Short mmCIF file of C-alpha atoms in Angstrom, two decimals:
data_model
loop_
_atom_site.label_atom_id
_atom_site.label_comp_id
_atom_site.label_asym_id
_atom_site.label_seq_id
_atom_site.Cartn_x
_atom_site.Cartn_y
_atom_site.Cartn_z
CA MET A 332 66.38 -174.70 -20.97
CA SER A 333 68.44 -172.50 -18.65
CA LYS A 334 71.42 -170.53 -19.91
CA ILE A 335 74.41 -172.70 -20.75
CA GLN A 336 77.16 -172.44 -18.11
CA GLU A 337 80.74 -172.24 -19.35
CA ASN A 338 83.13 -175.08 -18.52
CA LYS A 339 80.42 -177.15 -16.83
CA ILE A 340 79.96 -180.76 -17.95
CA SER A 341 76.45 -182.19 -17.77
CA VAL A 342 76.62 -185.93 -17.08
CA ILE A 343 73.35 -187.53 -18.20
CA ILE A 344 72.58 -190.88 -16.58
CA PRO A 345 69.41 -192.76 -17.58
CA VAL A 346 68.30 -194.99 -14.70
CA TYR A 347 66.21 -198.13 -14.90
CA ASN A 348 66.23 -200.90 -12.27
CA VAL A 349 69.91 -200.61 -11.37
CA GLU A 350 69.73 -200.42 -7.57
CA LYS A 351 72.78 -202.69 -7.30
CA TYR A 352 75.04 -200.38 -9.31
CA LEU A 353 73.56 -196.89 -9.12
CA GLU A 354 75.35 -195.48 -6.09
CA ALA A 355 78.79 -196.57 -7.34
CA CYS A 356 77.98 -195.04 -10.72
CA VAL A 357 76.99 -191.66 -9.27
CA GLN A 358 79.84 -191.58 -6.75
CA SER A 359 82.31 -192.13 -9.58
CA VAL A 360 81.10 -188.84 -11.09
CA LEU A 361 81.10 -186.93 -7.80
CA THR A 362 84.73 -187.93 -7.18
CA GLN A 363 86.02 -186.90 -10.60
CA GLU A 364 89.14 -184.73 -10.70
CA TYR A 365 87.14 -182.40 -12.96
CA LYS A 366 84.78 -180.68 -10.55
CA GLU A 367 82.60 -178.41 -12.72
CA THR A 368 79.83 -180.93 -13.23
CA GLU A 369 76.11 -181.46 -12.89
CA VAL A 370 74.70 -184.97 -12.64
CA ILE A 371 71.30 -185.51 -14.28
CA LEU A 372 69.63 -188.73 -13.15
CA VAL A 373 66.64 -189.63 -15.31
CA ASP A 374 64.63 -192.33 -13.55
CA ASP A 375 62.87 -194.05 -16.44
CA GLY A 376 60.03 -195.57 -14.45
CA SER A 377 62.14 -197.93 -12.34
CA THR A 378 60.23 -200.61 -10.45
CA ASP A 379 62.98 -201.36 -7.91
CA ASN A 380 64.58 -198.96 -5.39
CA SER A 381 66.48 -196.98 -8.03
CA GLY A 382 64.11 -194.01 -7.88
CA ALA A 383 64.43 -193.75 -4.10
CA ILE A 384 68.22 -193.97 -4.36
CA CYS A 385 68.16 -191.12 -6.87
CA ASP A 386 66.15 -188.96 -4.47
CA ARG A 387 68.47 -189.70 -1.55
CA LEU A 388 71.56 -188.89 -3.57
CA GLN A 389 70.01 -185.63 -4.68
CA LYS A 390 69.35 -184.59 -1.08
CA GLU A 391 72.98 -185.33 -0.21
CA ASN A 392 74.53 -183.62 -3.25
CA PRO A 393 73.37 -180.25 -4.63
CA GLU A 394 74.98 -180.90 -8.05
CA ILE A 395 72.53 -183.75 -8.70
CA ILE A 396 69.29 -183.22 -10.62
CA VAL A 397 66.67 -185.98 -10.53
CA ILE A 398 63.87 -186.39 -13.04
CA HIS A 399 61.27 -189.15 -12.69
CA LYS A 400 59.40 -190.14 -15.83
CA GLN A 401 57.25 -192.90 -17.27
CA ASN A 402 59.24 -195.73 -18.80
CA ALA A 403 59.99 -195.11 -22.48
CA GLY A 404 63.48 -196.50 -23.00
CA LEU A 405 67.10 -195.37 -23.04
CA GLY A 406 67.02 -192.99 -25.99
CA LEU A 407 64.06 -190.97 -24.76
CA ALA A 408 65.47 -190.89 -21.22
CA ARG A 409 68.63 -189.32 -22.62
CA ASN A 410 66.46 -186.77 -24.42
CA THR A 411 64.85 -185.84 -21.11
CA GLY A 412 68.32 -185.31 -19.69
CA LEU A 413 69.27 -183.10 -22.63
CA GLU A 414 66.25 -180.90 -21.96
CA ALA A 415 67.61 -180.21 -18.47
CA ALA A 416 71.33 -179.95 -19.28
CA THR A 417 72.92 -176.56 -18.56
CA GLY A 418 76.58 -177.49 -19.09
CA GLU A 419 78.72 -176.19 -21.93
CA PHE A 420 79.60 -179.84 -22.49
CA VAL A 421 77.52 -183.03 -22.36
CA THR A 422 78.49 -186.63 -21.79
CA PHE A 423 76.45 -189.77 -21.21
CA LEU A 424 77.00 -192.47 -18.62
CA ASP A 425 75.11 -195.76 -18.36
CA SER A 426 73.88 -196.30 -14.83
CA ASP A 427 75.57 -199.67 -14.36
CA ASP A 428 78.95 -198.30 -15.49
CA ILE A 429 81.50 -196.12 -13.69
CA LEU A 430 84.00 -193.39 -14.47
CA TYR A 431 87.57 -193.63 -13.27
CA PRO A 432 88.89 -190.41 -11.66
CA THR A 433 90.36 -188.63 -14.72
CA GLU A 434 87.74 -189.55 -17.35
CA LEU A 435 86.06 -186.14 -17.59
CA LEU A 436 89.33 -184.23 -17.21
CA ASP A 437 90.94 -186.23 -20.02
CA LEU A 438 88.04 -185.62 -22.40
CA TYR A 439 87.77 -181.93 -21.50
CA ASN A 440 91.49 -181.21 -21.80
CA ALA A 441 91.73 -182.90 -25.18
CA MET A 442 88.70 -181.06 -26.54
CA ILE A 443 90.03 -177.68 -25.37
CA LYS A 444 93.62 -178.32 -26.47
CA ASN A 445 92.57 -179.42 -29.94
CA ASN A 446 89.77 -176.84 -30.29
CA VAL A 447 87.25 -179.41 -31.48
CA ASP A 448 83.57 -180.16 -30.88
CA TYR A 449 83.84 -183.87 -30.07
CA CYS A 450 86.15 -186.12 -28.09
CA LYS A 451 86.10 -189.90 -27.75
CA GLY A 452 88.08 -192.09 -25.34
CA GLY A 453 88.51 -195.80 -24.86
CA PHE A 454 87.32 -197.88 -21.93
CA LYS A 455 88.01 -200.65 -19.49
CA ARG A 456 85.70 -203.64 -19.62
CA ILE A 457 84.96 -204.84 -16.11
CA LYS A 458 83.12 -207.73 -14.51
CA ASP A 459 80.03 -207.37 -12.39
CA ASP A 460 82.28 -207.01 -9.32
CA GLY A 461 84.56 -204.43 -10.96
CA THR A 462 87.37 -206.82 -11.89
CA LEU A 463 89.14 -205.82 -15.11
CA ILE A 464 88.36 -208.03 -18.12
CA GLY A 465 89.86 -206.10 -21.02
CA LEU A 466 91.18 -202.77 -22.25
CA PHE A 467 90.02 -200.94 -25.38
CA LYS A 468 92.55 -198.24 -26.14
CA TYR A 469 92.74 -195.94 -29.15
CA GLU A 470 95.68 -194.07 -30.58
CA ASP A 471 95.49 -190.30 -30.26
CA GLU A 472 94.06 -188.78 -33.44
CA ILE A 473 92.83 -185.33 -34.40
CA PHE A 474 90.26 -184.73 -37.13
CA ALA A 475 90.36 -181.01 -37.94
CA GLY A 476 87.38 -179.10 -39.30
CA GLU A 477 85.41 -180.96 -41.97
CA ASP A 478 87.57 -184.04 -41.46
CA ALA A 479 85.41 -184.92 -38.45
CA ARG A 480 82.34 -185.23 -40.64
CA LEU A 481 84.10 -186.77 -43.63
CA SER A 482 86.61 -189.13 -41.99
CA LEU A 483 85.79 -189.65 -38.30
CA LEU A 484 82.05 -190.19 -38.63
CA PRO A 485 82.37 -193.01 -41.22
CA ARG A 486 84.71 -194.82 -38.82
CA LEU A 487 82.09 -194.55 -36.07
CA ILE A 488 79.69 -196.37 -38.39
CA GLY A 489 82.01 -199.28 -39.14
CA SER A 490 85.29 -200.54 -40.55
CA SER A 491 86.30 -200.38 -44.19
CA PRO A 492 86.55 -203.64 -46.15
CA LYS A 493 90.34 -203.39 -46.15
CA LYS A 494 91.08 -203.08 -42.45
CA HIS A 495 89.75 -202.93 -38.90
CA ASP A 496 89.68 -199.14 -38.41
CA SER A 497 86.30 -198.55 -36.76
CA ILE A 498 85.88 -196.44 -33.63
CA GLY A 499 83.22 -197.23 -31.04
CA MET A 500 79.95 -195.49 -31.92
CA SER A 501 78.66 -195.32 -28.33
CA VAL A 502 77.85 -191.89 -26.94
CA TRP A 503 79.17 -192.92 -23.52
CA GLY A 504 82.86 -192.22 -23.19
CA SER A 505 82.38 -189.21 -25.49
CA LEU A 506 82.13 -185.46 -24.91
CA TYR A 507 79.86 -183.15 -26.92
CA LYS A 508 79.21 -179.40 -27.16
CA ASN A 509 75.79 -178.63 -25.72
CA HIS A 510 75.16 -175.56 -27.88
CA ILE A 511 75.37 -177.70 -31.02
CA ILE A 512 72.85 -180.13 -29.57
CA GLN A 513 70.40 -177.44 -28.44
CA GLU A 514 70.68 -175.05 -31.40
CA ASN A 515 69.99 -177.87 -33.85
CA ASN A 516 67.46 -179.70 -31.64
CA LEU A 517 69.45 -182.93 -31.81
CA ARG A 518 67.80 -185.83 -30.02
CA PHE A 519 67.94 -189.62 -29.84
CA PRO A 520 65.40 -191.84 -31.55
CA SER A 521 63.81 -194.52 -29.41
CA GLU A 522 65.77 -197.77 -29.55
CA ARG A 523 62.36 -199.42 -29.64
CA GLU A 524 61.88 -197.87 -33.07
CA LEU A 525 65.46 -197.83 -34.35
CA MET A 526 68.22 -199.87 -32.73
CA SER A 527 71.71 -198.33 -32.29
CA GLU A 528 70.30 -194.93 -31.42
CA ASP A 529 73.86 -193.81 -30.66
CA ILE A 530 74.84 -194.06 -34.34
CA VAL A 531 71.82 -192.02 -35.37
CA PHE A 532 72.65 -189.28 -32.83
CA ASN A 533 76.28 -189.17 -33.93
CA ILE A 534 75.38 -188.87 -37.60
CA ASP A 535 73.19 -185.86 -36.84
CA TYR A 536 75.77 -184.29 -34.50
CA PHE A 537 78.64 -184.52 -36.95
CA GLN A 538 76.78 -182.56 -39.58
CA TYR A 539 77.39 -179.52 -37.34
CA ALA A 540 80.61 -180.37 -35.49
CA ASN A 541 83.83 -178.55 -36.28
CA GLY A 542 86.57 -181.08 -35.66
CA GLY A 543 86.86 -184.04 -33.34
CA CYS A 544 89.51 -186.08 -31.59
CA VAL A 545 90.11 -189.58 -30.28
CA ILE A 546 92.32 -190.06 -27.23
CA SER A 547 94.23 -192.90 -25.63
CA SER A 548 92.56 -192.50 -22.22
CA THR A 549 90.69 -195.58 -20.99
CA GLU A 550 89.00 -194.12 -17.90
CA TYR A 551 85.44 -195.25 -18.65
CA GLY A 552 84.43 -198.47 -16.90
CA TYR A 553 82.03 -200.55 -19.02
CA ARG A 554 80.44 -203.21 -16.84
CA TYR A 555 79.71 -206.59 -18.41
CA ARG A 556 76.63 -207.75 -16.56
CA GLN A 557 76.06 -211.48 -16.29
CA ASP A 558 72.29 -211.28 -15.89
CA ALA A 559 71.46 -211.53 -19.58
CA SER A 560 67.87 -210.36 -19.12
CA SER A 561 69.15 -206.96 -18.02
CA SER A 562 71.21 -206.22 -21.10
CA LEU A 563 69.94 -204.90 -24.41
CA THR A 564 73.01 -206.31 -26.12
CA ILE A 565 72.78 -209.92 -24.95
CA ALA A 566 69.10 -210.49 -24.16
CA TYR A 567 67.18 -212.61 -26.69
CA ARG A 568 65.05 -210.53 -29.03
CA SER A 569 62.66 -212.18 -31.45
CA ASP A 570 62.73 -209.06 -33.63
CA ARG A 571 66.52 -208.65 -33.67
CA PHE A 572 67.00 -209.52 -37.35
CA ALA A 573 64.11 -207.32 -38.47
CA SER A 574 65.51 -204.46 -36.38
CA THR A 575 68.98 -205.05 -37.82
CA MET A 576 67.71 -204.79 -41.38
CA LYS A 577 65.64 -201.72 -40.51
CA LEU A 578 68.76 -200.00 -39.14
CA PHE A 579 70.75 -200.99 -42.23
CA GLU A 580 68.15 -199.48 -44.54
CA TYR A 581 68.02 -196.31 -42.45
CA LEU A 582 71.80 -195.88 -42.43
CA HIS A 583 72.17 -196.63 -46.13
CA ASN A 584 69.46 -194.14 -47.08
CA LYS A 585 70.65 -191.49 -44.60
CA MET A 586 74.30 -191.57 -45.66
CA THR A 587 73.31 -191.56 -49.33
CA GLN A 588 71.09 -188.52 -48.80
CA LEU A 589 73.90 -186.74 -46.97
CA GLY A 590 76.20 -187.27 -49.94
CA TYR A 591 78.58 -189.86 -48.52
CA GLY A 592 80.28 -192.08 -51.08
CA GLU A 593 80.97 -195.75 -51.64
CA ASP A 594 83.55 -196.07 -48.87
CA THR A 595 81.03 -195.00 -46.23
CA LEU A 596 78.28 -197.18 -47.68
CA LEU A 597 80.61 -200.18 -47.49
CA ARG A 598 81.12 -199.35 -43.83
CA VAL A 599 77.33 -199.46 -43.44
CA ASP A 600 77.42 -202.91 -45.04
CA ARG A 601 80.09 -204.07 -42.62
CA ASN A 602 78.10 -202.67 -39.71
CA LEU A 603 75.26 -204.90 -40.90
CA PHE A 604 77.53 -207.95 -40.86
CA VAL A 605 78.65 -207.19 -37.30
CA ASN A 606 75.04 -206.90 -36.13
CA LEU A 607 74.21 -210.08 -38.01
CA VAL A 608 76.54 -212.03 -35.74
CA GLY A 609 74.29 -211.15 -32.80
CA CYS A 610 71.20 -212.21 -34.73
CA ILE A 611 72.59 -215.66 -35.38
CA SER A 612 74.44 -216.21 -32.12
CA GLN A 613 71.34 -215.47 -30.03
CA GLU A 614 69.68 -218.50 -31.59
CA GLY A 615 72.15 -220.62 -29.64
CA MET A 616 71.01 -219.22 -26.30
CA ASN A 617 68.46 -222.04 -25.85
CA VAL A 618 65.64 -219.55 -25.36
CA VAL A 619 63.55 -221.04 -28.15
CA PRO A 620 63.32 -224.72 -29.22
CA LYS A 621 66.18 -225.90 -31.43
CA ALA A 622 63.94 -226.48 -34.45
CA GLU A 623 62.58 -222.94 -34.18
CA ALA A 624 66.09 -221.51 -33.81
CA LEU A 625 67.24 -223.36 -36.93
CA LYS A 626 64.27 -222.01 -38.86
CA HIS A 627 65.15 -218.47 -37.78
CA ILE A 628 68.73 -218.95 -39.00
CA LYS A 629 67.49 -220.38 -42.31
CA ASP A 630 65.17 -217.38 -42.77
CA ILE A 631 68.10 -215.04 -42.16
CA CYS A 632 70.31 -216.87 -44.67
CA GLN A 633 67.58 -216.76 -47.31
CA ASN A 634 66.75 -213.08 -46.86
CA ARG A 635 66.88 -211.50 -50.32
CA GLU A 636 68.07 -208.05 -49.25
CA LEU A 637 70.83 -209.48 -47.08
CA ASN A 638 72.05 -211.71 -49.90
CA GLU A 639 72.18 -208.75 -52.28
CA VAL A 640 74.45 -206.93 -49.84
CA ILE A 641 76.68 -210.00 -49.45
CA GLU A 642 76.95 -210.52 -53.21
CA LYS A 643 78.18 -206.99 -53.90
CA TYR A 644 80.51 -206.69 -50.91
CA PRO A 645 84.19 -206.70 -52.05
CA VAL A 646 85.37 -209.70 -50.04
CA ASN A 647 88.51 -209.84 -52.20
CA GLU A 648 89.62 -206.57 -50.60
CA LEU A 649 89.39 -207.85 -47.06
CA GLY A 650 92.72 -207.44 -45.32
CA ASP A 651 93.49 -208.39 -41.74
CA VAL A 652 90.06 -208.37 -40.10
CA THR A 653 91.30 -209.64 -36.74
CA PRO A 654 90.14 -207.10 -34.10
CA LYS A 655 92.95 -205.15 -32.50
CA ILE A 656 92.93 -203.60 -29.04
CA GLY A 657 91.06 -200.36 -29.38
CA THR A 658 88.89 -201.51 -32.29
CA TYR A 659 85.50 -203.13 -32.71
#
């Protein structure tokens, strides 16, 4: 990797079959108020015109880097981008999303002002056509020194039993220090092997980060796409429950090995329950016959490991679990 350039932000954008959204996504970076940027487009084996759009945008804009690779998924595409990143800072942008004009400036200013190694902002949820659906806004918080690893990271994993205090675990809408990533060879797992690759990356990153902050800015535009087949979050997956339990086991073992206590492990449990909602709700998508869907739900309900987690979870401690604006 080339020498890291001070003050530059590397914006890594994995690209796969997003010809409808790609130009708006890239233009939203090029028109940022923060100008010291490089845009890294990683074409992950697109079969539509996305690759050609990447090449055209690169010819028109010298700050754009384009890498074409064989399809291997989102996590590994981000890793390819990290190999090329020369910025002092790194952020990630999904190729069907957009940045509003002050997104990078807001993250950068907060990180510099608070002298921390991580910054997270909220987002606007928008329709396919860009119309605003909802706002997810956090209160400004600073986690100094070790508090980032001990207090902020657990909240990225999930809420406590007593309240809704989680912070979005996604790496988009977040700013990282590139030297921490490169010096410790931090990379994403493949989501095909371990779902929620963002959580895994954040756990590794926070073992080295000195401080973090959360800001009230909502300048990231998260696009809710209505074509369900295009979305990892809403497309039917026959292995969703198995993948959910695999992630739970990984997180439980990882946080135990790292020395995190009962509070964090309960957050891992609650993360499991959140993911479980998707496992059950997808059975109502009418993708499989009703009888088969009911059998899947029955198998989930009878899963021994899941029932052990449910039995030991302190439901009597549950406070107000109604999601608030700015929480998940």
